[in-house]
Amino acid sequence: MAQTPIEPGPITPAQPTPKKPGVVGNLLMNIIIPTVIMTQLNAENRLGPVWSMLVALAFPLGYGLHQYWQTRKANMISILGLISITLTGGMALLKLPPQYIAIKEAAIPSILGLATVISMYTPYPFVRTILFNDDILQIDKINAALKTLGNEAAFARTLNTSSWLIASSFVLSAILNYVLAKWIVVSQPGTPEFTAELGRMTLLSYPVIVLPSTVILAGSLFYLISNVEKLTQLKMEDIMIGSN
Protein backbone atom coordinates (compact mmCIF):
# COMPACT_ATOMS: atom_id res chain seq x y z
CA MET A 1 0.00 0.00 0.00
CA ALA A 2 1.53 3.26 -1.10
CA GLN A 3 1.99 5.82 1.59
CA THR A 4 0.71 9.31 1.06
CA PRO A 5 3.67 11.64 0.90
CA ILE A 6 3.80 14.15 3.74
CA GLU A 7 3.66 17.61 2.39
CA PRO A 8 6.00 20.04 4.04
CA GLY A 9 4.30 22.60 6.21
CA PRO A 10 4.67 26.31 5.77
CA ILE A 11 8.11 27.62 6.56
CA THR A 12 8.05 29.95 9.50
CA PRO A 13 10.51 32.77 9.02
CA ALA A 14 13.15 32.99 11.70
CA GLN A 15 12.41 35.59 14.31
CA PRO A 16 15.00 38.33 14.47
CA THR A 17 17.10 38.34 17.59
CA PRO A 18 16.15 41.30 19.76
CA LYS A 19 18.82 43.97 19.56
CA LYS A 20 20.51 44.58 22.88
CA PRO A 21 21.08 48.12 24.10
CA GLY A 22 24.48 49.52 23.13
CA VAL A 23 26.89 51.44 25.29
CA VAL A 24 26.47 54.63 23.25
CA GLY A 25 22.67 54.50 23.49
CA ASN A 26 22.79 53.90 27.22
CA LEU A 27 25.19 56.80 27.78
CA LEU A 28 23.21 59.20 25.58
CA MET A 29 19.74 58.46 26.91
CA ASN A 30 20.57 57.86 30.56
CA ILE A 31 23.45 60.27 31.24
CA ILE A 32 24.46 62.72 28.51
CA ILE A 33 21.06 64.06 27.33
CA PRO A 34 19.58 64.35 30.87
CA THR A 35 22.79 66.16 31.91
CA VAL A 36 22.56 68.65 29.03
CA ILE A 37 18.90 69.33 29.82
CA MET A 38 19.52 69.90 33.53
CA THR A 39 22.54 72.16 32.94
CA GLN A 40 21.43 74.15 29.88
CA LEU A 41 17.63 74.40 30.18
CA ASN A 42 17.14 74.95 33.91
CA ALA A 43 16.93 78.77 33.84
CA GLU A 44 13.55 80.41 34.50
CA ASN A 45 13.45 81.86 30.97
CA ARG A 46 13.80 78.32 29.56
CA LEU A 47 12.30 75.21 31.13
CA GLY A 48 12.97 76.16 34.72
CA PRO A 49 14.37 73.94 37.48
CA VAL A 50 11.33 71.66 37.89
CA TRP A 51 10.44 71.15 34.23
CA SER A 52 14.06 70.59 33.23
CA MET A 53 14.19 67.75 35.76
CA LEU A 54 10.91 66.27 34.50
CA VAL A 55 12.08 66.41 30.87
CA ALA A 56 15.42 64.87 31.86
CA LEU A 57 13.50 62.09 33.62
CA ALA A 58 11.57 61.33 30.42
CA PHE A 59 14.69 60.14 28.60
CA PRO A 60 15.72 57.18 30.82
CA LEU A 61 12.02 56.38 31.25
CA GLY A 62 11.33 56.33 27.51
CA TYR A 63 14.56 54.53 26.67
CA GLY A 64 14.00 51.92 29.38
CA LEU A 65 10.45 51.22 28.15
CA HIS A 66 11.64 51.02 24.54
CA GLN A 67 14.40 48.54 25.42
CA TYR A 68 11.96 46.43 27.43
CA TRP A 69 9.60 46.35 24.43
CA GLN A 70 12.48 45.28 22.19
CA THR A 71 14.16 42.69 24.44
CA ARG A 72 11.56 41.89 27.13
CA LYS A 73 14.33 42.57 29.65
CA ALA A 74 14.60 45.49 32.02
CA ASN A 75 17.40 47.98 31.37
CA MET A 76 19.07 48.29 34.77
CA ILE A 77 20.89 51.50 33.86
CA SER A 78 17.58 53.17 32.94
CA ILE A 79 15.96 51.89 36.14
CA LEU A 80 18.76 53.27 38.28
CA GLY A 81 18.63 56.55 36.34
CA LEU A 82 14.88 56.80 36.92
CA ILE A 83 15.21 56.10 40.64
CA SER A 84 18.04 58.59 41.01
CA ILE A 85 16.38 61.44 39.09
CA THR A 86 12.99 60.79 40.75
CA LEU A 87 14.49 60.92 44.24
CA THR A 88 16.49 64.01 43.37
CA GLY A 89 13.44 65.69 41.84
CA GLY A 90 11.38 64.87 44.93
CA MET A 91 14.04 66.41 47.16
CA ALA A 92 14.08 69.50 44.98
CA LEU A 93 10.29 69.89 45.13
CA LEU A 94 10.35 69.42 48.91
CA LYS A 95 13.27 71.90 49.09
CA LEU A 96 15.30 69.62 51.32
CA PRO A 97 18.83 70.79 52.24
CA PRO A 98 21.50 69.87 49.65
CA GLN A 99 23.26 67.47 52.04
CA TYR A 100 20.35 65.08 51.54
CA ILE A 101 21.44 64.73 47.90
CA ALA A 102 24.80 63.35 49.06
CA ILE A 103 23.03 60.87 51.32
CA LYS A 104 20.75 59.79 48.46
CA GLU A 105 23.68 59.41 46.07
CA ALA A 106 25.45 57.12 48.53
CA ALA A 107 22.28 55.22 49.47
CA ILE A 108 21.55 53.63 46.07
CA PRO A 109 24.92 51.86 45.54
CA SER A 110 24.99 50.99 49.26
CA ILE A 111 21.65 49.23 48.91
CA LEU A 112 22.90 47.42 45.80
CA GLY A 113 26.04 46.30 47.64
CA LEU A 114 23.98 45.04 50.57
CA ALA A 115 21.59 43.27 48.18
CA THR A 116 24.59 41.60 46.50
CA VAL A 117 25.80 40.21 49.82
CA ILE A 118 22.32 39.07 50.89
CA SER A 119 21.75 37.38 47.53
CA MET A 120 24.75 35.12 48.22
CA TYR A 121 22.58 33.29 50.75
CA THR A 122 19.65 32.82 48.38
CA PRO A 123 19.16 30.51 45.35
CA TYR A 124 19.63 33.55 43.09
CA PRO A 125 22.99 35.24 43.79
CA PHE A 126 23.36 38.61 42.10
CA VAL A 127 26.67 37.53 40.52
CA ARG A 128 24.75 35.18 38.22
CA THR A 129 22.83 38.15 36.84
CA ILE A 130 25.87 40.38 36.33
CA LEU A 131 28.72 38.03 35.39
CA PHE A 132 27.75 34.35 35.27
CA ASN A 133 24.98 34.55 32.67
CA ASP A 134 24.33 33.20 29.19
CA ASP A 135 25.01 36.59 27.59
CA ILE A 136 28.71 36.18 28.47
CA LEU A 137 29.41 32.51 29.16
CA GLN A 138 28.24 29.12 27.87
CA ILE A 139 26.54 28.16 31.13
CA ASP A 140 25.37 24.66 30.14
CA LYS A 141 28.85 23.61 28.99
CA ILE A 142 30.43 24.98 32.18
CA ASN A 143 27.92 23.27 34.47
CA ALA A 144 28.38 19.94 32.67
CA ALA A 145 32.18 20.13 33.02
CA LEU A 146 31.96 21.10 36.69
CA LYS A 147 29.67 18.17 37.41
CA THR A 148 31.89 15.73 35.51
CA LEU A 149 35.01 16.81 37.40
CA GLY A 150 33.28 17.12 40.76
CA ASN A 151 34.21 20.79 41.15
CA GLU A 152 30.76 22.23 41.85
CA ALA A 153 31.55 23.09 45.49
CA ALA A 154 34.80 24.81 44.50
CA PHE A 155 32.93 26.79 41.89
CA ALA A 156 30.35 27.89 44.48
CA ARG A 157 33.23 29.36 46.50
CA THR A 158 34.43 31.16 43.37
CA LEU A 159 30.98 32.70 42.92
CA ASN A 160 31.02 33.86 46.54
CA THR A 161 34.38 35.58 46.06
CA SER A 162 33.10 37.21 42.88
CA SER A 163 30.05 38.42 44.81
CA TRP A 164 32.27 40.09 47.40
CA LEU A 165 34.25 41.79 44.61
CA ILE A 166 31.01 43.10 43.08
CA ALA A 167 29.82 44.30 46.50
CA SER A 168 33.12 46.14 46.94
CA SER A 169 32.55 47.97 43.64
CA PHE A 170 29.21 49.22 44.98
CA VAL A 171 30.83 50.31 48.25
CA LEU A 172 33.46 52.26 46.30
CA SER A 173 30.68 53.80 44.21
CA ALA A 174 28.79 54.85 47.38
CA ILE A 175 31.86 56.56 48.84
CA LEU A 176 32.70 58.37 45.59
CA ASN A 177 29.05 59.36 45.08
CA TYR A 178 28.90 60.92 48.53
CA VAL A 179 32.15 62.85 48.12
CA LEU A 180 31.21 64.09 44.64
CA ALA A 181 27.75 65.24 45.75
CA LYS A 182 29.10 67.05 48.81
CA TRP A 183 31.68 68.79 46.65
CA ILE A 184 29.40 69.91 43.79
CA VAL A 185 25.83 70.28 45.09
CA VAL A 186 25.84 73.27 47.45
CA SER A 187 22.89 75.41 46.27
CA GLN A 188 19.37 75.27 47.63
CA PRO A 189 16.88 72.93 45.86
CA GLY A 190 14.42 74.55 43.47
CA THR A 191 16.97 77.05 42.12
CA PRO A 192 18.55 77.01 38.64
CA GLU A 193 21.97 76.72 40.29
CA PHE A 194 20.89 73.56 42.11
CA THR A 195 19.67 71.92 38.89
CA ALA A 196 22.85 72.91 37.05
CA GLU A 197 24.94 71.42 39.84
CA LEU A 198 22.98 68.17 39.56
CA GLY A 199 23.74 68.09 35.85
CA ARG A 200 27.47 68.60 36.47
CA MET A 201 27.43 65.91 39.13
CA THR A 202 25.73 63.47 36.75
CA LEU A 203 28.27 64.24 34.03
CA LEU A 204 31.27 63.82 36.35
CA SER A 205 29.85 60.64 37.85
CA TYR A 206 30.88 58.69 34.76
CA PRO A 207 34.66 59.24 34.86
CA VAL A 208 34.84 59.59 38.65
CA ILE A 209 32.52 56.76 39.70
CA VAL A 210 31.53 54.50 36.82
CA LEU A 211 35.04 53.91 35.47
CA PRO A 212 36.62 52.74 38.78
CA SER A 213 33.60 50.54 39.49
CA THR A 214 33.83 49.13 35.96
CA VAL A 215 37.50 48.26 36.53
CA ILE A 216 36.53 46.27 39.63
CA LEU A 217 33.73 44.51 37.75
CA ALA A 218 36.15 43.68 34.92
CA GLY A 219 38.56 42.28 37.50
CA SER A 220 35.72 40.20 38.95
CA LEU A 221 34.93 38.83 35.49
CA PHE A 222 38.60 38.00 34.87
CA TYR A 223 38.81 36.23 38.26
CA LEU A 224 35.62 34.28 37.50
CA ILE A 225 36.73 33.19 34.02
CA SER A 226 40.24 32.20 35.13
CA ASN A 227 38.78 30.01 37.88
CA VAL A 228 36.20 28.53 35.50
CA GLU A 229 39.06 27.54 33.19
CA LYS A 230 40.87 25.78 36.07
CA LEU A 231 37.79 24.04 37.45
CA THR A 232 36.38 22.92 34.09
CA GLN A 233 39.67 22.31 32.24
CA LEU A 234 38.20 24.31 29.37
CA LYS A 235 39.88 27.17 27.56
CA MET A 236 38.46 30.68 27.43
CA GLU A 237 37.43 30.30 23.79
CA ASP A 238 35.42 27.21 24.80
CA ILE A 239 33.36 28.99 27.45
CA MET A 240 32.88 32.54 26.14
CA ILE A 241 29.81 33.31 24.06
CA GLY A 242 30.72 33.98 20.43
CA SER A 243 34.26 32.62 20.74
CA ASN A 244 33.66 29.60 18.55
mmCIF file of C-alpha atoms in Angstrom:
data_model
loop_
_atom_site.group_PDB
_atom_site.id
_atom_site.type_symbol
_atom_site.label_atom_id
_atom_site.label_comp_id
_atom_site.label_asym_id
_atom_site.label_seq_id
_atom_site.Cartn_x
_atom_site.Cartn_y
_atom_site.Cartn_z
ATOM 1 C CA MET A 1 0.000 0.000 0.000
ATOM 2 C CA ALA A 2 1.528 3.265 -1.098
ATOM 3 C CA GLN A 3 1.986 5.820 1.590
ATOM 4 C CA THR A 4 0.709 9.307 1.064
ATOM 5 C CA PRO A 5 3.667 11.637 0.903
ATOM 6 C CA ILE A 6 3.796 14.147 3.743
ATOM 7 C CA GLU A 7 3.656 17.613 2.393
ATOM 8 C CA PRO A 8 5.997 20.039 4.042
ATOM 9 C CA GLY A 9 4.296 22.604 6.206
ATOM 10 C CA PRO A 10 4.665 26.310 5.769
ATOM 11 C CA ILE A 11 8.106 27.617 6.558
ATOM 12 C CA THR A 12 8.052 29.953 9.503
ATOM 13 C CA PRO A 13 10.508 32.765 9.022
ATOM 14 C CA ALA A 14 13.150 32.994 11.698
ATOM 15 C CA GLN A 15 12.406 35.588 14.310
ATOM 16 C CA PRO A 16 15.004 38.326 14.465
ATOM 17 C CA THR A 17 17.104 38.337 17.586
ATOM 18 C CA PRO A 18 16.155 41.296 19.764
ATOM 19 C CA LYS A 19 18.815 43.971 19.564
ATOM 20 C CA LYS A 20 20.512 44.577 22.879
ATOM 21 C CA PRO A 21 21.080 48.121 24.098
ATOM 22 C CA GLY A 22 24.476 49.516 23.128
ATOM 23 C CA VAL A 23 26.891 51.437 25.295
ATOM 24 C CA VAL A 24 26.467 54.632 23.250
ATOM 25 C CA GLY A 25 22.672 54.503 23.487
ATOM 26 C CA ASN A 26 22.792 53.905 27.219
ATOM 27 C CA LEU A 27 25.186 56.804 27.776
ATOM 28 C CA LEU A 28 23.214 59.197 25.583
ATOM 29 C CA MET A 29 19.736 58.463 26.914
ATOM 30 C CA ASN A 30 20.567 57.861 30.563
ATOM 31 C CA ILE A 31 23.455 60.271 31.239
ATOM 32 C CA ILE A 32 24.458 62.723 28.505
ATOM 33 C CA ILE A 33 21.058 64.055 27.328
ATOM 34 C CA PRO A 34 19.581 64.350 30.871
ATOM 35 C CA THR A 35 22.791 66.156 31.912
ATOM 36 C CA VAL A 36 22.556 68.653 29.032
ATOM 37 C CA ILE A 37 18.897 69.331 29.820
ATOM 38 C CA MET A 38 19.524 69.900 33.526
ATOM 39 C CA THR A 39 22.540 72.164 32.937
ATOM 40 C CA GLN A 40 21.432 74.154 29.876
ATOM 41 C CA LEU A 41 17.630 74.396 30.177
ATOM 42 C CA ASN A 42 17.138 74.952 33.909
ATOM 43 C CA ALA A 43 16.929 78.766 33.836
ATOM 44 C CA GLU A 44 13.552 80.408 34.498
ATOM 45 C CA ASN A 45 13.450 81.865 30.966
ATOM 46 C CA ARG A 46 13.800 78.322 29.562
ATOM 47 C CA LEU A 47 12.301 75.208 31.127
ATOM 48 C CA GLY A 48 12.970 76.162 34.719
ATOM 49 C CA PRO A 49 14.365 73.936 37.483
ATOM 50 C CA VAL A 50 11.335 71.660 37.886
ATOM 51 C CA TRP A 51 10.442 71.149 34.226
ATOM 52 C CA SER A 52 14.065 70.590 33.228
ATOM 53 C CA MET A 53 14.194 67.749 35.762
ATOM 54 C CA LEU A 54 10.909 66.274 34.504
ATOM 55 C CA VAL A 55 12.078 66.407 30.873
ATOM 56 C CA ALA A 56 15.417 64.871 31.864
ATOM 57 C CA LEU A 57 13.497 62.094 33.617
ATOM 58 C CA ALA A 58 11.570 61.330 30.423
ATOM 59 C CA PHE A 59 14.693 60.136 28.597
ATOM 60 C CA PRO A 60 15.723 57.184 30.816
ATOM 61 C CA LEU A 61 12.024 56.379 31.246
ATOM 62 C CA GLY A 62 11.327 56.330 27.510
ATOM 63 C CA TYR A 63 14.564 54.534 26.672
ATOM 64 C CA GLY A 64 13.996 51.919 29.376
ATOM 65 C CA LEU A 65 10.447 51.220 28.151
ATOM 66 C CA HIS A 66 11.640 51.020 24.538
ATOM 67 C CA GLN A 67 14.399 48.545 25.422
ATOM 68 C CA TYR A 68 11.955 46.430 27.430
ATOM 69 C CA TRP A 69 9.600 46.353 24.433
ATOM 70 C CA GLN A 70 12.483 45.275 22.187
ATOM 71 C CA THR A 71 14.159 42.693 24.439
ATOM 72 C CA ARG A 72 11.558 41.891 27.134
ATOM 73 C CA LYS A 73 14.334 42.569 29.654
ATOM 74 C CA ALA A 74 14.596 45.490 32.016
ATOM 75 C CA ASN A 75 17.401 47.977 31.369
ATOM 76 C CA MET A 76 19.072 48.286 34.766
ATOM 77 C CA ILE A 77 20.891 51.501 33.859
ATOM 78 C CA SER A 78 17.580 53.166 32.937
ATOM 79 C CA ILE A 79 15.959 51.894 36.135
ATOM 80 C CA LEU A 80 18.764 53.272 38.279
ATOM 81 C CA GLY A 81 18.628 56.546 36.341
ATOM 82 C CA LEU A 82 14.883 56.802 36.922
ATOM 83 C CA ILE A 83 15.209 56.105 40.636
ATOM 84 C CA SER A 84 18.042 58.589 41.011
ATOM 85 C CA ILE A 85 16.381 61.442 39.088
ATOM 86 C CA THR A 86 12.994 60.794 40.751
ATOM 87 C CA LEU A 87 14.492 60.916 44.245
ATOM 88 C CA THR A 88 16.492 64.010 43.373
ATOM 89 C CA GLY A 89 13.441 65.692 41.844
ATOM 90 C CA GLY A 90 11.384 64.874 44.930
ATOM 91 C CA MET A 91 14.040 66.407 47.163
ATOM 92 C CA ALA A 92 14.080 69.505 44.977
ATOM 93 C CA LEU A 93 10.290 69.890 45.126
ATOM 94 C CA LEU A 94 10.354 69.424 48.912
ATOM 95 C CA LYS A 95 13.267 71.899 49.094
ATOM 96 C CA LEU A 96 15.303 69.618 51.324
ATOM 97 C CA PRO A 97 18.831 70.792 52.237
ATOM 98 C CA PRO A 98 21.500 69.872 49.651
ATOM 99 C CA GLN A 99 23.262 67.472 52.039
ATOM 100 C CA TYR A 100 20.352 65.076 51.543
ATOM 101 C CA ILE A 101 21.438 64.729 47.905
ATOM 102 C CA ALA A 102 24.795 63.353 49.062
ATOM 103 C CA ILE A 103 23.027 60.866 51.321
ATOM 104 C CA LYS A 104 20.753 59.789 48.462
ATOM 105 C CA GLU A 105 23.681 59.415 46.065
ATOM 106 C CA ALA A 106 25.451 57.123 48.526
ATOM 107 C CA ALA A 107 22.285 55.216 49.469
ATOM 108 C CA ILE A 108 21.553 53.631 46.071
ATOM 109 C CA PRO A 109 24.925 51.861 45.540
ATOM 110 C CA SER A 110 24.995 50.993 49.261
ATOM 111 C CA ILE A 111 21.648 49.225 48.909
ATOM 112 C CA LEU A 112 22.899 47.420 45.803
ATOM 113 C CA GLY A 113 26.037 46.300 47.644
ATOM 114 C CA LEU A 114 23.976 45.039 50.572
ATOM 115 C CA ALA A 115 21.590 43.265 48.183
ATOM 116 C CA THR A 116 24.585 41.597 46.496
ATOM 117 C CA VAL A 117 25.802 40.205 49.818
ATOM 118 C CA ILE A 118 22.319 39.068 50.892
ATOM 119 C CA SER A 119 21.750 37.381 47.526
ATOM 120 C CA MET A 120 24.747 35.122 48.223
ATOM 121 C CA TYR A 121 22.584 33.293 50.754
ATOM 122 C CA THR A 122 19.653 32.823 48.380
ATOM 123 C CA PRO A 123 19.157 30.510 45.355
ATOM 124 C CA TYR A 124 19.631 33.555 43.090
ATOM 125 C CA PRO A 125 22.988 35.238 43.788
ATOM 126 C CA PHE A 126 23.363 38.608 42.098
ATOM 127 C CA VAL A 127 26.667 37.528 40.524
ATOM 128 C CA ARG A 128 24.752 35.179 38.222
ATOM 129 C CA THR A 129 22.835 38.150 36.840
ATOM 130 C CA ILE A 130 25.869 40.383 36.327
ATOM 131 C CA LEU A 131 28.717 38.026 35.389
ATOM 132 C CA PHE A 132 27.749 34.353 35.266
ATOM 133 C CA ASN A 133 24.981 34.550 32.666
ATOM 134 C CA ASP A 134 24.332 33.195 29.191
ATOM 135 C CA ASP A 135 25.008 36.593 27.594
ATOM 136 C CA ILE A 136 28.708 36.180 28.469
ATOM 137 C CA LEU A 137 29.408 32.508 29.155
ATOM 138 C CA GLN A 138 28.241 29.117 27.869
ATOM 139 C CA ILE A 139 26.545 28.161 31.126
ATOM 140 C CA ASP A 140 25.368 24.659 30.142
ATOM 141 C CA LYS A 141 28.848 23.613 28.990
ATOM 142 C CA ILE A 142 30.426 24.985 32.176
ATOM 143 C CA ASN A 143 27.922 23.274 34.468
ATOM 144 C CA ALA A 144 28.379 19.944 32.670
ATOM 145 C CA ALA A 145 32.175 20.130 33.016
ATOM 146 C CA LEU A 146 31.963 21.102 36.688
ATOM 147 C CA LYS A 147 29.674 18.169 37.409
ATOM 148 C CA THR A 148 31.891 15.727 35.506
ATOM 149 C CA LEU A 149 35.014 16.815 37.404
ATOM 150 C CA GLY A 150 33.284 17.120 40.762
ATOM 151 C CA ASN A 151 34.212 20.794 41.154
ATOM 152 C CA GLU A 152 30.760 22.231 41.853
ATOM 153 C CA ALA A 153 31.552 23.089 45.494
ATOM 154 C CA ALA A 154 34.803 24.806 44.504
ATOM 155 C CA PHE A 155 32.934 26.794 41.886
ATOM 156 C CA ALA A 156 30.352 27.889 44.477
ATOM 157 C CA ARG A 157 33.233 29.356 46.499
ATOM 158 C CA THR A 158 34.431 31.159 43.373
ATOM 159 C CA LEU A 159 30.979 32.701 42.917
ATOM 160 C CA ASN A 160 31.021 33.865 46.542
ATOM 161 C CA THR A 161 34.377 35.578 46.065
ATOM 162 C CA SER A 162 33.104 37.212 42.876
ATOM 163 C CA SER A 163 30.049 38.423 44.810
ATOM 164 C CA TRP A 164 32.275 40.094 47.397
ATOM 165 C CA LEU A 165 34.249 41.788 44.612
ATOM 166 C CA ILE A 166 31.008 43.099 43.079
ATOM 167 C CA ALA A 167 29.821 44.303 46.495
ATOM 168 C CA SER A 168 33.124 46.142 46.941
ATOM 169 C CA SER A 169 32.549 47.966 43.644
ATOM 170 C CA PHE A 170 29.206 49.224 44.981
ATOM 171 C CA VAL A 171 30.834 50.307 48.251
ATOM 172 C CA LEU A 172 33.456 52.260 46.301
ATOM 173 C CA SER A 173 30.679 53.804 44.212
ATOM 174 C CA ALA A 174 28.790 54.849 47.379
ATOM 175 C CA ILE A 175 31.861 56.564 48.836
ATOM 176 C CA LEU A 176 32.699 58.372 45.587
ATOM 177 C CA ASN A 177 29.049 59.363 45.081
ATOM 178 C CA TYR A 178 28.896 60.924 48.525
ATOM 179 C CA VAL A 179 32.153 62.847 48.122
ATOM 180 C CA LEU A 180 31.209 64.090 44.644
ATOM 181 C CA ALA A 181 27.748 65.240 45.749
ATOM 182 C CA LYS A 182 29.101 67.052 48.814
ATOM 183 C CA TRP A 183 31.681 68.793 46.654
ATOM 184 C CA ILE A 184 29.403 69.908 43.789
ATOM 185 C CA VAL A 185 25.827 70.281 45.088
ATOM 186 C CA VAL A 186 25.835 73.270 47.454
ATOM 187 C CA SER A 187 22.894 75.410 46.266
ATOM 188 C CA GLN A 188 19.369 75.265 47.626
ATOM 189 C CA PRO A 189 16.875 72.931 45.855
ATOM 190 C CA GLY A 190 14.424 74.551 43.470
ATOM 191 C CA THR A 191 16.966 77.055 42.119
ATOM 192 C CA PRO A 192 18.550 77.012 38.644
ATOM 193 C CA GLU A 193 21.972 76.724 40.292
ATOM 194 C CA PHE A 194 20.890 73.559 42.106
ATOM 195 C CA THR A 195 19.665 71.923 38.893
ATOM 196 C CA ALA A 196 22.847 72.913 37.052
ATOM 197 C CA GLU A 197 24.936 71.417 39.845
ATOM 198 C CA LEU A 198 22.977 68.169 39.563
ATOM 199 C CA GLY A 199 23.744 68.089 35.851
ATOM 200 C CA ARG A 200 27.470 68.598 36.465
ATOM 201 C CA MET A 201 27.433 65.906 39.134
ATOM 202 C CA THR A 202 25.735 63.472 36.746
ATOM 203 C CA LEU A 203 28.272 64.240 34.035
ATOM 204 C CA LEU A 204 31.271 63.816 36.353
ATOM 205 C CA SER A 205 29.850 60.639 37.850
ATOM 206 C CA TYR A 206 30.877 58.686 34.764
ATOM 207 C CA PRO A 207 34.664 59.237 34.857
ATOM 208 C CA VAL A 208 34.840 59.591 38.654
ATOM 209 C CA ILE A 209 32.525 56.761 39.697
ATOM 210 C CA VAL A 210 31.530 54.499 36.820
ATOM 211 C CA LEU A 211 35.042 53.910 35.474
ATOM 212 C CA PRO A 212 36.620 52.740 38.777
ATOM 213 C CA SER A 213 33.605 50.543 39.486
ATOM 214 C CA THR A 214 33.832 49.125 35.960
ATOM 215 C CA VAL A 215 37.496 48.259 36.535
ATOM 216 C CA ILE A 216 36.535 46.269 39.629
ATOM 217 C CA LEU A 217 33.728 44.510 37.748
ATOM 218 C CA ALA A 218 36.154 43.681 34.921
ATOM 219 C CA GLY A 219 38.559 42.280 37.502
ATOM 220 C CA SER A 220 35.721 40.204 38.950
ATOM 221 C CA LEU A 221 34.932 38.833 35.487
ATOM 222 C CA PHE A 222 38.603 37.998 34.874
ATOM 223 C CA TYR A 223 38.808 36.229 38.255
ATOM 224 C CA LEU A 224 35.623 34.279 37.503
ATOM 225 C CA ILE A 225 36.729 33.195 34.019
ATOM 226 C CA SER A 226 40.241 32.197 35.129
ATOM 227 C CA ASN A 227 38.776 30.008 37.880
ATOM 228 C CA VAL A 228 36.202 28.533 35.504
ATOM 229 C CA GLU A 229 39.064 27.545 33.192
ATOM 230 C CA LYS A 230 40.871 25.783 36.068
ATOM 231 C CA LEU A 231 37.792 24.041 37.454
ATOM 232 C CA THR A 232 36.380 22.916 34.093
ATOM 233 C CA GLN A 233 39.671 22.314 32.242
ATOM 234 C CA LEU A 234 38.200 24.308 29.368
ATOM 235 C CA LYS A 235 39.877 27.171 27.561
ATOM 236 C CA MET A 236 38.461 30.676 27.429
ATOM 237 C CA GLU A 237 37.435 30.296 23.789
ATOM 238 C CA ASP A 238 35.420 27.211 24.795
ATOM 239 C CA ILE A 239 33.358 28.992 27.448
ATOM 240 C CA MET A 240 32.881 32.541 26.141
ATOM 241 C CA ILE A 241 29.812 33.310 24.056
ATOM 242 C CA GLY A 242 30.720 33.975 20.428
ATOM 243 C CA SER A 243 34.264 32.620 20.745
ATOM 244 C CA ASN A 244 33.657 29.603 18.545
#
